[in-house]
Amino acid sequence: MSDPQQPQVPPYAQPQPPASGRYPGQPAHYAQSQGYVLNGNSAQPGYPSPTPAAHANPPGRIGFIFGLIGIAVGLISSLATNVLVYSGGYDTYEVSTLLGTLVILVVAGLALGFGVAGLRRPNAPHGQAGIAVGIGLALLVGTLGSLVINAVGAALFQYL
């Protein structure tokens, strides 16, 4: 007589735990600690987090969006002022430059403020908030630096 044939199981297959969530002989607390932790988010592999909204960072996302809006306004303002200079619309050039600069400063301040608020949130992702702070600071420094350089240039032009 021969032994009954066992089906061939690939070496990588793992036995599945019974419905109780633990293998025979395992301590009862082991079934509760099988998940993984990533960025403070513990969840079972393959399953969504039980409370995804708890780990979101709305201020960081809002700041990131304001940063992107600031970049877009800066590009459009630069294009509009160049078109006005080359078309001879010098009267509207100054108004366009002033409005563009003011909008950029306001939006950059909002991006910076919301970005900092997003960075101060504990147990929340900080990627978009950090990018918002970077964009906000870059827009503020660039715009204020441009204003100072233009003012110095205008003052030197009058005296030379």
PDB file of C-alpha atoms in Angstrom, residues 9 22 30 53 59-60 78 83 87 89 92 97 104 106 118 120 157:
ATOM      1  CA  VAL A   9       2.218  23.178  -3.596  1.00  0.00           C
ATOM      2  CA  ARG A  22      -4.517  33.320  13.667  1.00  0.00           C
ATOM      3  CA  TYR A  30      -0.578  38.173  17.154  1.00  0.00           C
ATOM      4  CA  ALA A  53      -9.387  61.674   5.979  1.00  0.00           C
ATOM      5  CA  PRO A  59      -3.866  73.271   4.535  1.00  0.00           C
ATOM      6  CA  GLY A  60      -0.854  71.807   2.750  1.00  0.00           C
ATOM      7  CA  SER A  78       4.935  88.422 -17.723  1.00  0.00           C
ATOM      8  CA  VAL A  83       2.771  92.017 -25.334  1.00  0.00           C
ATOM      9  CA  SER A  87       2.351  96.696 -29.008  1.00  0.00           C
ATOM     10  CA  GLY A  89       0.396 100.135 -24.924  1.00  0.00           C
ATOM     11  CA  THR A  92      -1.727  99.943 -19.644  1.00  0.00           C
ATOM     12  CA  THR A  97       2.522  95.264 -14.017  1.00  0.00           C
ATOM     13  CA  ILE A 104       1.364  87.456  -7.094  1.00  0.00           C
ATOM     14  CA  VAL A 106      -1.190  88.007  -2.236  1.00  0.00           C
ATOM     15  CA  GLY A 118       0.199  72.307   6.846  1.00  0.00           C
ATOM     16  CA  ARG A 120       2.646  72.269  11.672  1.00  0.00           C
ATOM     17  CA  PHE A 157      17.831 106.635 -14.238  1.00  0.00           C
TER      18      PHE A 157
END
